[in-house]
XYZ file of C-alpha atoms in Angstrom:
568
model
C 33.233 28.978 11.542
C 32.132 30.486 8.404
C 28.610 30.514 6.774
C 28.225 28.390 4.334
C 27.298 29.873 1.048
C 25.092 28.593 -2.370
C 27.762 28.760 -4.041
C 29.858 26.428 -2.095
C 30.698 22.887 -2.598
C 31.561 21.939 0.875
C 29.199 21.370 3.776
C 28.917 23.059 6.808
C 29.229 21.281 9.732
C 26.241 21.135 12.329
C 27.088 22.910 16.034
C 24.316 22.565 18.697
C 22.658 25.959 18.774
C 24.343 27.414 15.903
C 22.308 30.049 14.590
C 24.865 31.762 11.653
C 24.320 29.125 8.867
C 23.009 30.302 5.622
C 20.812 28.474 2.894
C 22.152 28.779 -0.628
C 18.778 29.899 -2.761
C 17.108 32.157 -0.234
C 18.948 32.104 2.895
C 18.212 31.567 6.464
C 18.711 35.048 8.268
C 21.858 35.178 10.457
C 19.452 35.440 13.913
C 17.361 32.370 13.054
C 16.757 30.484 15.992
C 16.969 26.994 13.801
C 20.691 25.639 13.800
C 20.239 24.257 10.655
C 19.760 25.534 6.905
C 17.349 23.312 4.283
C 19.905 22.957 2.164
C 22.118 21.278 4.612
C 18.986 18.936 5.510
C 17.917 18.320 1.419
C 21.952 17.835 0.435
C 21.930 14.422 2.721
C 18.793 12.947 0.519
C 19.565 13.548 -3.079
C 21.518 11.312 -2.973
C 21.878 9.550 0.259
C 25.141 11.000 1.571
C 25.418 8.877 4.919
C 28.591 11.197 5.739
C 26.806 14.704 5.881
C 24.393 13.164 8.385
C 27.293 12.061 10.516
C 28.680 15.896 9.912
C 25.403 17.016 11.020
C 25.708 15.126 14.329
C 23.341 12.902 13.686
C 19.493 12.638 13.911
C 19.285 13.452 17.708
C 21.370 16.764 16.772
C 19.584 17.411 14.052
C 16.132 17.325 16.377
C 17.693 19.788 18.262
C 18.243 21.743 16.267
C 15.404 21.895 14.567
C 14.004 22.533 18.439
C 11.853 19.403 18.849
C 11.780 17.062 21.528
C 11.020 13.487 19.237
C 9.808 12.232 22.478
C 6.971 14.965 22.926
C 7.074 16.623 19.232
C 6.008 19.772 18.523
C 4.047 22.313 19.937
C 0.291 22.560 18.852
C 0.848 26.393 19.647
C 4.153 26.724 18.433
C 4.914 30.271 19.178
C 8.422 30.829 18.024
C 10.011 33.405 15.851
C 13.543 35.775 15.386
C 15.091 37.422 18.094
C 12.640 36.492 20.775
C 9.443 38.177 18.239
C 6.110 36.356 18.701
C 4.816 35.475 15.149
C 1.179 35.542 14.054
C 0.380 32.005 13.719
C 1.608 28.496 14.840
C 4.649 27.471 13.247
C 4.861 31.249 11.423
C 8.914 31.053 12.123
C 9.637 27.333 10.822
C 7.725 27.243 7.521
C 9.020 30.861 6.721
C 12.953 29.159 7.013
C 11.858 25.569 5.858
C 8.307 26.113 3.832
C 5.075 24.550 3.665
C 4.054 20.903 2.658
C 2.441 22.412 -0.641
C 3.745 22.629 -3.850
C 2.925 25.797 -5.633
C 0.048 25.634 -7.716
C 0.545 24.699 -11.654
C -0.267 27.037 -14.269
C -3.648 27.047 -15.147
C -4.230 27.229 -18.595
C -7.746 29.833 -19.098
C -10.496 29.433 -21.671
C -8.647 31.890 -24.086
C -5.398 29.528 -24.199
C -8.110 27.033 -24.338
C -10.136 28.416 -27.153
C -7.447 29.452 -29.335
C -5.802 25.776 -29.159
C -9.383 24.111 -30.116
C -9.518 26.854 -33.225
C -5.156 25.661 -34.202
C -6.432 23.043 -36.247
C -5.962 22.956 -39.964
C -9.438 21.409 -41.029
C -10.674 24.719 -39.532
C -8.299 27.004 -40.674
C -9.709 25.744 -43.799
C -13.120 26.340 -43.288
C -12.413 29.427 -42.182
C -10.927 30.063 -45.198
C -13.568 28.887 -47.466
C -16.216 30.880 -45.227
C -14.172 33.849 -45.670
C -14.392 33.163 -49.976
C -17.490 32.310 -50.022
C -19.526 35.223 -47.646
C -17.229 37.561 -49.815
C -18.413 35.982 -53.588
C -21.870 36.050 -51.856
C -22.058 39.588 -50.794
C -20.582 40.789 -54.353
C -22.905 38.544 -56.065
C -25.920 39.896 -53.909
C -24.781 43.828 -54.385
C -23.513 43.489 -58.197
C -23.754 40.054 -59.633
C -26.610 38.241 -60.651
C -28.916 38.474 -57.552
C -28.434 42.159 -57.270
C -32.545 42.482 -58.454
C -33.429 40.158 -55.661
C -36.106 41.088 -53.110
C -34.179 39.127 -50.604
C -30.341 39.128 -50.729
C -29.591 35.536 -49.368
C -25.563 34.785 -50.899
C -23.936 35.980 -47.306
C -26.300 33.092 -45.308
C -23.871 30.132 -46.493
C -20.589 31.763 -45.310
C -21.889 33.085 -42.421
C -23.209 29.496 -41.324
C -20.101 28.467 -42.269
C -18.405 30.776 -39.624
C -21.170 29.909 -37.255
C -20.410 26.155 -37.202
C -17.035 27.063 -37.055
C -17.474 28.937 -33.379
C -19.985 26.725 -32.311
C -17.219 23.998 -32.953
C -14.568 26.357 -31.380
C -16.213 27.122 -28.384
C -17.763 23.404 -27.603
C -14.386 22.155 -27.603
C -12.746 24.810 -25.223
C -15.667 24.557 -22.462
C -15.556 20.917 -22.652
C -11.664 21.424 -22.087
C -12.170 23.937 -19.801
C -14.707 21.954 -17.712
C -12.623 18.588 -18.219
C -9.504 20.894 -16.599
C -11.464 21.815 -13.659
C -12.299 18.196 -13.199
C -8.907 16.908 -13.150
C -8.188 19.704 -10.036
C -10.984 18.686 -8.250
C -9.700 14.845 -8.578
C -6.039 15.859 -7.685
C -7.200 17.718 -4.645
C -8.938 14.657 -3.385
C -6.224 12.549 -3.809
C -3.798 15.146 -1.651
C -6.953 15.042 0.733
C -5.301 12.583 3.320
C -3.949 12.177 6.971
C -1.042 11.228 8.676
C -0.048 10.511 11.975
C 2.164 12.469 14.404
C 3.119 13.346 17.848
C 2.172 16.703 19.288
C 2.282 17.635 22.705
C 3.545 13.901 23.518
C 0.082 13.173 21.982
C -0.419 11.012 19.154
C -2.675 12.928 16.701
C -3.914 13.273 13.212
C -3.537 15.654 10.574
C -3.601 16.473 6.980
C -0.321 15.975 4.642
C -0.564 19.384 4.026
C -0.164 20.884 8.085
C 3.126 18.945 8.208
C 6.071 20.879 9.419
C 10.269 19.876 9.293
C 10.455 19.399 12.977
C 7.446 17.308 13.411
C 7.565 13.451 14.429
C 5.903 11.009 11.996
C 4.455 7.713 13.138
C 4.680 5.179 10.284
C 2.744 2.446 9.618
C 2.476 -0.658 7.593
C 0.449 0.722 4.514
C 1.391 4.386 4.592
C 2.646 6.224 1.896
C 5.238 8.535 3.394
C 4.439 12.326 2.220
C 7.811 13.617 3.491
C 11.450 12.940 3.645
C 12.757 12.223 6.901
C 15.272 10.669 8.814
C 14.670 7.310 10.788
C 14.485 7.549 14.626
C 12.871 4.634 16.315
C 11.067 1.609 14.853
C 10.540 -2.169 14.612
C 11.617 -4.167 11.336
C 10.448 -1.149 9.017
C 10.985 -2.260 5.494
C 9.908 0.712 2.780
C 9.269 0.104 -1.171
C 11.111 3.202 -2.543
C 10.544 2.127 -6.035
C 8.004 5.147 -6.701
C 11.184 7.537 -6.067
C 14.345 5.564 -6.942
C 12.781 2.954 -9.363
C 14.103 0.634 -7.403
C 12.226 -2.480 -6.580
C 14.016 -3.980 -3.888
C 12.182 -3.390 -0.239
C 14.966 -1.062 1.517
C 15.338 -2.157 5.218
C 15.225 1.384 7.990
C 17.231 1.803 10.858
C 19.785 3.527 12.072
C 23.547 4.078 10.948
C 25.187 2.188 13.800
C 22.345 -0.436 12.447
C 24.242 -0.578 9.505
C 21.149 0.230 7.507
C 19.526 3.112 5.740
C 18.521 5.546 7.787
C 16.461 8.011 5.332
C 13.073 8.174 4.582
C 12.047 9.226 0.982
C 8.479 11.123 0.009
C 6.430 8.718 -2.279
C 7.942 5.580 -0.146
C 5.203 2.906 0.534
C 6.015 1.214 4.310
C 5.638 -2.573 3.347
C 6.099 -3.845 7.271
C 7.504 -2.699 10.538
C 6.482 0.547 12.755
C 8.829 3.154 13.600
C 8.928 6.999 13.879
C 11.088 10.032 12.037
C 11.867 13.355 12.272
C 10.948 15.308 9.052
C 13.236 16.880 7.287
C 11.750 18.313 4.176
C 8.388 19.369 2.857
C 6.963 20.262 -0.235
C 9.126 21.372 -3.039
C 12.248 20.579 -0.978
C 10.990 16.877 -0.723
C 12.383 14.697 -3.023
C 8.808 13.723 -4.279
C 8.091 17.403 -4.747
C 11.435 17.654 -6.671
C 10.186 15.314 -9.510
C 6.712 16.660 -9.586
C 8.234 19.914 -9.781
C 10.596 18.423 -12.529
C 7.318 16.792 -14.714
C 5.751 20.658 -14.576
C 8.272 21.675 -17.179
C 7.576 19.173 -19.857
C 4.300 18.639 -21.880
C 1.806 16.044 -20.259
C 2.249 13.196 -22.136
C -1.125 11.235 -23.531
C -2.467 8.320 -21.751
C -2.500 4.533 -24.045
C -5.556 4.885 -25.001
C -5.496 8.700 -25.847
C -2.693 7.517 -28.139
C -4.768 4.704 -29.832
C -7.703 6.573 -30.296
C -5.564 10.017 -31.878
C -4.728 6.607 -34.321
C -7.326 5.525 -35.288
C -8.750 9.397 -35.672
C -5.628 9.438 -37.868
C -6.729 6.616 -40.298
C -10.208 7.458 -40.258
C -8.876 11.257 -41.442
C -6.707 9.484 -44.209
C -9.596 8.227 -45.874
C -11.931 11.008 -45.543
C -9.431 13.172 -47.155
C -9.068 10.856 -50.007
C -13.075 10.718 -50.142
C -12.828 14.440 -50.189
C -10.083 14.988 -52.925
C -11.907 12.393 -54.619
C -14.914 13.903 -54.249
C -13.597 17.555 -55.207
C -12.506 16.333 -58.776
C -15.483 14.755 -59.392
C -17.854 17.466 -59.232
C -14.819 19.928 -60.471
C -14.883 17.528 -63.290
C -18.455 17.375 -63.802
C -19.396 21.184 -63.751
C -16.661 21.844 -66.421
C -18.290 19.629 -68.751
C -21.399 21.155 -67.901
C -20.487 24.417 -68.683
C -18.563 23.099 -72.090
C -21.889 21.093 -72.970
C -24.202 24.551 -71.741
C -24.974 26.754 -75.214
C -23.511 29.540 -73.460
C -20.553 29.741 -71.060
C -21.289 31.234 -68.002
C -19.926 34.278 -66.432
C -16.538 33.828 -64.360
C -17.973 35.261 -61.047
C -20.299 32.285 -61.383
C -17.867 29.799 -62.528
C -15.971 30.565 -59.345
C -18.924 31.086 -56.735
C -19.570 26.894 -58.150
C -16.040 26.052 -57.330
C -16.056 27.821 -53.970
C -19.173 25.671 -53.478
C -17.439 22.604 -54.266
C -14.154 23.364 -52.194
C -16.964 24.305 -49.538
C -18.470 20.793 -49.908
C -15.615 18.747 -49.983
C -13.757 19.979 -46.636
C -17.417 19.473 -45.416
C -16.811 15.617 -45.888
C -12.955 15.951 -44.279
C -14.918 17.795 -41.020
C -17.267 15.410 -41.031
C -14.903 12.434 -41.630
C -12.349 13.236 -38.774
C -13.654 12.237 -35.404
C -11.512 15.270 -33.963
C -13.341 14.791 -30.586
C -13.053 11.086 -29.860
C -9.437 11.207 -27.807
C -11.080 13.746 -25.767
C -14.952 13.182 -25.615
C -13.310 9.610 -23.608
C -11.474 11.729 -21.664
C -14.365 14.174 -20.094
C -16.148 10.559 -20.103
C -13.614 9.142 -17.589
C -13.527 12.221 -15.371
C -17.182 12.874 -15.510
C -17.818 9.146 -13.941
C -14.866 9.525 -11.621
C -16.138 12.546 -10.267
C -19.682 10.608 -10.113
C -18.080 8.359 -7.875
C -16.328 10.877 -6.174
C -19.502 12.406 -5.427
C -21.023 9.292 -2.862
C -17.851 10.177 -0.234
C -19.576 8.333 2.017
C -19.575 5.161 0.172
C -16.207 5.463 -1.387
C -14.310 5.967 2.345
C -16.876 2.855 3.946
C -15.351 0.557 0.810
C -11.950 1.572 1.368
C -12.199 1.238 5.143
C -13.043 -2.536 5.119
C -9.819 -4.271 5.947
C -8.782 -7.816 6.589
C -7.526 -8.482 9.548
C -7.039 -12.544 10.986
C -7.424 -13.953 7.631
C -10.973 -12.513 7.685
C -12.301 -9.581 6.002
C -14.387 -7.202 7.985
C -17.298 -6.944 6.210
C -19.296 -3.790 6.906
C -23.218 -4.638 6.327
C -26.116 -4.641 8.298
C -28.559 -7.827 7.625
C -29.866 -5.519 4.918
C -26.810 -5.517 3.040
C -26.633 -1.628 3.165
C -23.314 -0.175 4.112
C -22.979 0.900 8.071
C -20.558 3.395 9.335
C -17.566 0.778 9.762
C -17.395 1.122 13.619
C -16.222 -1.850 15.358
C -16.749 -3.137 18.660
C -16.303 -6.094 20.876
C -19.470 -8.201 21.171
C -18.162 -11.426 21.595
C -15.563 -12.792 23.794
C -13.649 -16.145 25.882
C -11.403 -15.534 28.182
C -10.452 -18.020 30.846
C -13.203 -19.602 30.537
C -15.564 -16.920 30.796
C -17.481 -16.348 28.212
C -18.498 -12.982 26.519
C -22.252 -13.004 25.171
C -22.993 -9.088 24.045
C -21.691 -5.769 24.301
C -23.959 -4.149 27.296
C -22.510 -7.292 29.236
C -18.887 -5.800 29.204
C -18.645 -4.645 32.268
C -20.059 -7.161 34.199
C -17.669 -10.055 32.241
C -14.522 -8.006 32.795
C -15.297 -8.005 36.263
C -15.748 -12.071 36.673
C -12.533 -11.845 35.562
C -9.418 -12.433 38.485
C -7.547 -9.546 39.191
C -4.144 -11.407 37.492
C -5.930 -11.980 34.422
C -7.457 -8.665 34.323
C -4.068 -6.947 34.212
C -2.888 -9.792 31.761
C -5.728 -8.646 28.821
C -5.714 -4.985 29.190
C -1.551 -4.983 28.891
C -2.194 -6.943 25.826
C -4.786 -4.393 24.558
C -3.310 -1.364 25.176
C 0.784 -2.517 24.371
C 0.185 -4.874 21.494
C -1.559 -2.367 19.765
C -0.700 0.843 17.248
C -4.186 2.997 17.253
C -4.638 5.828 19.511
C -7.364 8.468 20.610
C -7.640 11.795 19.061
C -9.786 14.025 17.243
C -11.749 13.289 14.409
C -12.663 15.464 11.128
C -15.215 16.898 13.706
C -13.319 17.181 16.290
C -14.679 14.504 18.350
C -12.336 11.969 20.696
C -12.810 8.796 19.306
C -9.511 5.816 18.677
C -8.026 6.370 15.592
C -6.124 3.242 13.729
C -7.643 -0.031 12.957
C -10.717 -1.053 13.748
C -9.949 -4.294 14.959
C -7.809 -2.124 17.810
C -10.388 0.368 18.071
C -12.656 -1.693 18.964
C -10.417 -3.733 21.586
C -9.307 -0.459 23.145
C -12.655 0.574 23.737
C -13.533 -2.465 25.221
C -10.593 -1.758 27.255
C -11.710 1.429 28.316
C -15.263 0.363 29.222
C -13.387 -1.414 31.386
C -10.904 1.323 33.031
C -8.019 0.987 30.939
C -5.335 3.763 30.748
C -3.118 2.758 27.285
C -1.370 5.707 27.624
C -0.012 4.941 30.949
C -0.301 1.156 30.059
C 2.300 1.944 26.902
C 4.498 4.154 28.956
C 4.915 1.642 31.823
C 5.928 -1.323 29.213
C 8.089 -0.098 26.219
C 8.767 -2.329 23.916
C 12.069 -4.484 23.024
C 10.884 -5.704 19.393
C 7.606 -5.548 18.041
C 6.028 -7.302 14.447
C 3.849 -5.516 13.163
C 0.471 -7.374 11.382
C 0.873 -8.422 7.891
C -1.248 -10.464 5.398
C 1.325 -13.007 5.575
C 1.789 -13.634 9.296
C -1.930 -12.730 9.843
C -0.695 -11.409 13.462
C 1.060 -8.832 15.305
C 2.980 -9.405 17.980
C 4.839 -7.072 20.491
C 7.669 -7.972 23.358
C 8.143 -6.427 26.634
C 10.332 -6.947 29.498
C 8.737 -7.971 32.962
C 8.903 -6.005 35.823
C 9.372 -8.811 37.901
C 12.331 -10.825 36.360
C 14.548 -10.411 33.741
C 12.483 -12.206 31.139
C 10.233 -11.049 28.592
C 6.298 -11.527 27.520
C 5.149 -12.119 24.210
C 1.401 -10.244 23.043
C 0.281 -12.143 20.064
C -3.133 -11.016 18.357
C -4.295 -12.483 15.148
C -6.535 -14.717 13.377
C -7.601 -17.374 15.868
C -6.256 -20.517 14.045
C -3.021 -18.996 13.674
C -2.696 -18.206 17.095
C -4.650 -21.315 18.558
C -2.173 -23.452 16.671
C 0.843 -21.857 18.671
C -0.037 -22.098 22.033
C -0.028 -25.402 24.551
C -1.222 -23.646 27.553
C -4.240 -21.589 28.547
C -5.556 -19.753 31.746
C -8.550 -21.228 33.494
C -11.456 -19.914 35.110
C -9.498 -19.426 38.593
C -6.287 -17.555 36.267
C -3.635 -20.507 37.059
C -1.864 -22.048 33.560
C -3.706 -25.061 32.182
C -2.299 -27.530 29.414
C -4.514 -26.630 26.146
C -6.797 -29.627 24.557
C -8.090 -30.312 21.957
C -11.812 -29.942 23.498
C -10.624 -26.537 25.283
C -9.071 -25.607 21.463
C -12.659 -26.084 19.773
C-alpha cells in the first residue's frame, strides 16, 4: 500500500499496526509506532465523512491504533516513543505526531505598537503640528523678535506644554491599553482554566483541558462542554448542542454508526443529556474549535455593541466641537484683523502670525477638549478592571458556581450565618425501611440495623446509579469527584464498606438516564444475577419518586404495599 501524501485527494485506508502512513503538512515519520496520521483522523470531522471512518475500520480500530485500550485508557506513565527509544516525558511520542491541546499563543501587540496607535490620531497630529509652529515662532521671537531684550526668554514654554500634553496624552492611553491587554490574558487564561474527566489506568480521573492527549478516553457528562473532537464509543441517550460549531440549533443525538446516528463529537459541543465515553481524536489546532479560533486570529477584533455606540456618540459629540472650533477660529481671526486695521499702526508680520498660531492653537484646544477620545475605552478597562475584581475572590466565585439543583431543590451552601461554606455535602439524614437516620456520627450504627438484603439493595443503588468517582484533587488529595449530591451518598456508602468500583464492575449497565432539570431524576438499569430480569435505581427529588412507587421495604426487608401514612 502506498503512503498517502498532502497532496493527495484520496484517503488511505486504516491497517491494524500499520506504521508507513504519512500526514500531509508535517508528516508522521515512516517508523511511528501510531497506525494512523492526523490528517486521516481531522479529514473524517470537517465535514462529517461517515465513509472514511468506516475506511478507517472503525472506532475500535482506530483505538488501536492509536494504542489505547478504551476500557483501561492511557497510561499515566506513558513511556512510548520510535523504534523502541524511551522519550523524556509522558506522552513525549504522541503529542510530537498528534500535538498538544494548546493553541499557539496570539500575537501580542507591545507598548510601542501600542503607543504609536494612541499617537495615529489626527486631533494630535494637529497639535503636534501647532506645537511644532508655535515653539519655533517662540524661540525666533525670544532670540530676534520682540522679546529678544527680555531678562527671561519665556515664547518656547507654550509649545513645549503643548508637546508635553501631547505625550502625557500619548503615553496614558498606551499603558491603559497596555494594562487593559494584560487583563484580557489573564481573563482568557481563567476561562481555559478547567477540568475534564478521563480514564487512566482503568481509573477515572481528573485533569486540565490542556493535559489531554488523542488516545485518551473522555467521560461526558450532562453539562460539559466538550474541549476535543472525538469519536463516540459507549454511552446512554447522549444528545449534544453543536450549535457553537455548526450553528446549528437542533440537539444532535450520539451513538454509533450501526445506531444509525452520529457518531462524532465536535470541540465547543455542549452535552444537553445522556452519559457516554469517546476516544479523542484531535487536540488543539487540529480540533475543529481550534480551527475557527485559529481562523478569527487573522481578522481584526471586531468592537463589542456598546464600544460601537459609544465610538457614536464620541462621533457626534466631535461634530459639534469641530464646528464650535471653526466657529470659534473665525471669530477671533475676525476680530484681531479688525484690531490691527483699527490699531494706529499695523503690527509687524512675525507678530501678526505668532496671534494666528495662537488662535489655531486655541481652537484645536476646544476640538481636544470636545472629543471624548477615551470614552469607548475608559468602559472598556472599567469592565475588565471589575471582572478581574471578581476574579480576584476565587473562592467565592467557584462556591457560587458549585451550588447546583438537584431534586427540584437547590443546594444552598450557607451556614446559619449566611456566610458561604466549602460546598461539601454529606448524608445527615436518612429512612430506610423504616429505620430512621438522625445524624451523621450515627452512620454506622444505622447501616448496620439494616438486614443484610437491604444492605446490599442501597449500596448497589449508591454506587451503580451514580456518575462521580474518587480521585485526586487540585492538592492531590483522594476525595469523590462529581456531584455533590453523589459525593455525599458515596461516602456514606463507604463509611459503610462500600466498594463502587467493584460494585460498578459487577453490574454494568443496559440503559441508563441520566438527571435532568426536567425529569428531576436519574435512573440506571441492570440485569439480575439471579434471573433474567432487570432492576431499576431511581434517585431524585422525593415527590417525584414517592409518586412512582406502590411498594416499600419494611423494617424486617420483605415488600410492603406503600400508604398514604407510610408516603408522609
Amino acid at each position: 500500500m502506498a503512503p498517502a501524501t498532502g497532496g493527495s485527494s484520496e484517503r488511505t485506508p486504516l491497517l491494524p499496526g500499520s506504521s508507513s502512513l504519512a500526514r500531509g503538512n508535517g508528516a508522521v515519520p515512516s517508523n511511528s509506532t501510531f497506525g494512523v496520521n492526523p490528517e486521516q483522523l481531522t479529514n473524517m470531522l470537517d465535514p462529517k465523512d461517515p465513509d472514511s471512518l468506516r475506511e478507517l475500520g472503525g472506532p475500535a480500530e482506530i483505538c488501536k491504533a492509536l494504542k489505547v485500550d478504551p476500557k483501561v485508557g492511557l497510561k499515566q506513565r506513558e513511556q512510548i516513543g520510535f523504534n523502541g527509544e524511551q522519550q523524556s516525558e509522558p506522552f513525549q511520542a504522541r503529542r510530537e505526531v498528534f500535538g498538544r491541546n494548546t493553541l499557539p499563543e496570539a500575537h501580542q501587540v507591545t507598548f510601542w505598537q501600542l503607543l504609536v496607535a494612541a499617537y495615529n490620531d489626527r486631533t494630535l497630529i494637529m497639535l503636534t503640528i501647532a506645537a511644532a509652529v508655535s515653539l519655533a515662532v517662540g524661540i525666533y521671537d525670544d532670540t530676534f523678535g520682540s522679546h529678544k531684550n527680555d531678562d527671561v526668554k519665556v515664547g518656547w514654554v507654550e509649545g513645549a506644554a503643548i508637546f508635553l500634553a501631547v505625550l502625557v496624552v500619548c503615553f496614558t492611553n498606551a499603558i491603559n491599553d497596555y494594562q487593559k491587554e494584560m487583563q484580557f490574558q489573564k481573563l482568557n487564561a481563567k476561562k481555559e482554566d478547567r477540568t475534564v474527566k478521563v480514564r487512566r489506568d482503568g481509573n477515572e480521573i481528573e485533569i486540565g483541558v490542556q493535559e489531554i492527549n488523542v488516545g485518551d478516553i473522555l467521560l461526558i457528562e450532562p453539562g460539559d462542554i466538550i474541549p476535543v473532537d472525538g469519536v463516540y464509543l459507549t454511552g446512554h441517550n447522549m444528545t449534544c448542542d453543536e450549535s457553537s460549531a455548526t450553528g446549528e440549533s437542533d440537539a444532535i443525538k450520539k451513538g454509533t454508526l450501526d445506531e444509525g446516528r452520529d457518531p462524532f463529537i465536535l470541540s465547543g459541543a455542549k452535552v444537553l443529556e445522556g452519559v457516554g465515553s469517546m476516544v479523542v481524536v484531535a487536540v488543539g489546532p487540529r480540533s475543529f474549535y481550534g480551527k475557527i479560533m485559529m481562523a478569527m486570529r487573522q481578522g481584526e477584533a471586531s468592537e463589542t455593541p456598546l464600544q460601537l455606540k459609544l465610538d457614536i456618540l464620541a462621533e457626534q459629540i466631535a461634530k459639534y466641537g469641530m464646528s464650535a472650533a471653526i466657529l470659534l477660529l473665525i471669530t477671533l481671526t475676525v476680530k484681531y484683523l479688525v484690531k490691527c486695521a483699527m490699531a494706529p499702526e499695523f503690527p509687524a508680520y512675525s507678530i501678526m502670525f505668532s496671534h494666528f498660531v495662537s488662535i489655531v492653537i486655541e481652537s484645536i484646544t476646544v476640538v481636544v477638549v470636545a472629543v471624548p477620545e477615551g470614552l469607548p475605552m475608559a468602559v472598556t478597562i472599567s469592565l475588565a478592571y471589575a471582572t478581574t475584581k471578581m476574579l480576584k475572590d476565587g473562592n467565592l466565585v467557584r462556591q457560587l458556581a458549585a451550588c447546583e439543583t438537584m431534586g427540584g431543590a437547590t443546594v444552598v451552601c450557607t451556614d446559619k450565618t449566611g456566610t458561604l461554606t466549602q460546598n461539601k455535602m454529606t448524608v445527615v439524614r436518612g429512612y430506610i425501611a423504616g429505620h430512621e437516620l438522625r445524624s451523621r456520627s450515627n452512620a454506622q450504627a444505622f447501616y448496620n440495623e439494616l438486614s443484610e438484603d437491604v444492605q446490599s439493595l442501597l449500596l448497589e443503588s449508591i454506587a451503580i446509579n451514580s456518575t462521580a468517582f474518587e480521585g485526586p484533587d487540585e492538592k492531590g488529595q483522594i476525595e469523590f469527584i462529581g456531584s455533590k449530591s453523589e459525593c455525599a451518598l458515596l461516602g456514606f456508602g463507604k463509611v459503610c464498606g462500600l466498594d463502587y468500583r467493584s460494585t460498578r464492575a459487577d453490574n454494568k449497565p443496559v440503559r441508563v438516564y441520566p438527571f435532568s432539570s426536567e425529569k428531576k431524576t436519574m435512573t440506571t438499569i441492570v440485569p439480575t444475577k439471579s434471573d433474567n430480569k432487570f432492576r431499576v435505581h431511581v434517585k431524585g427529588a422525593s415527590e417525584i419518586v414517592l409518586r412512582s412507587c406502590t411498594k416499600y421495604l419494611n423494617q424486617d426487608g420483605e415488600v410492603a404495599n406503600l400508604d398514604d401514612d407510610t408516603r408522609t
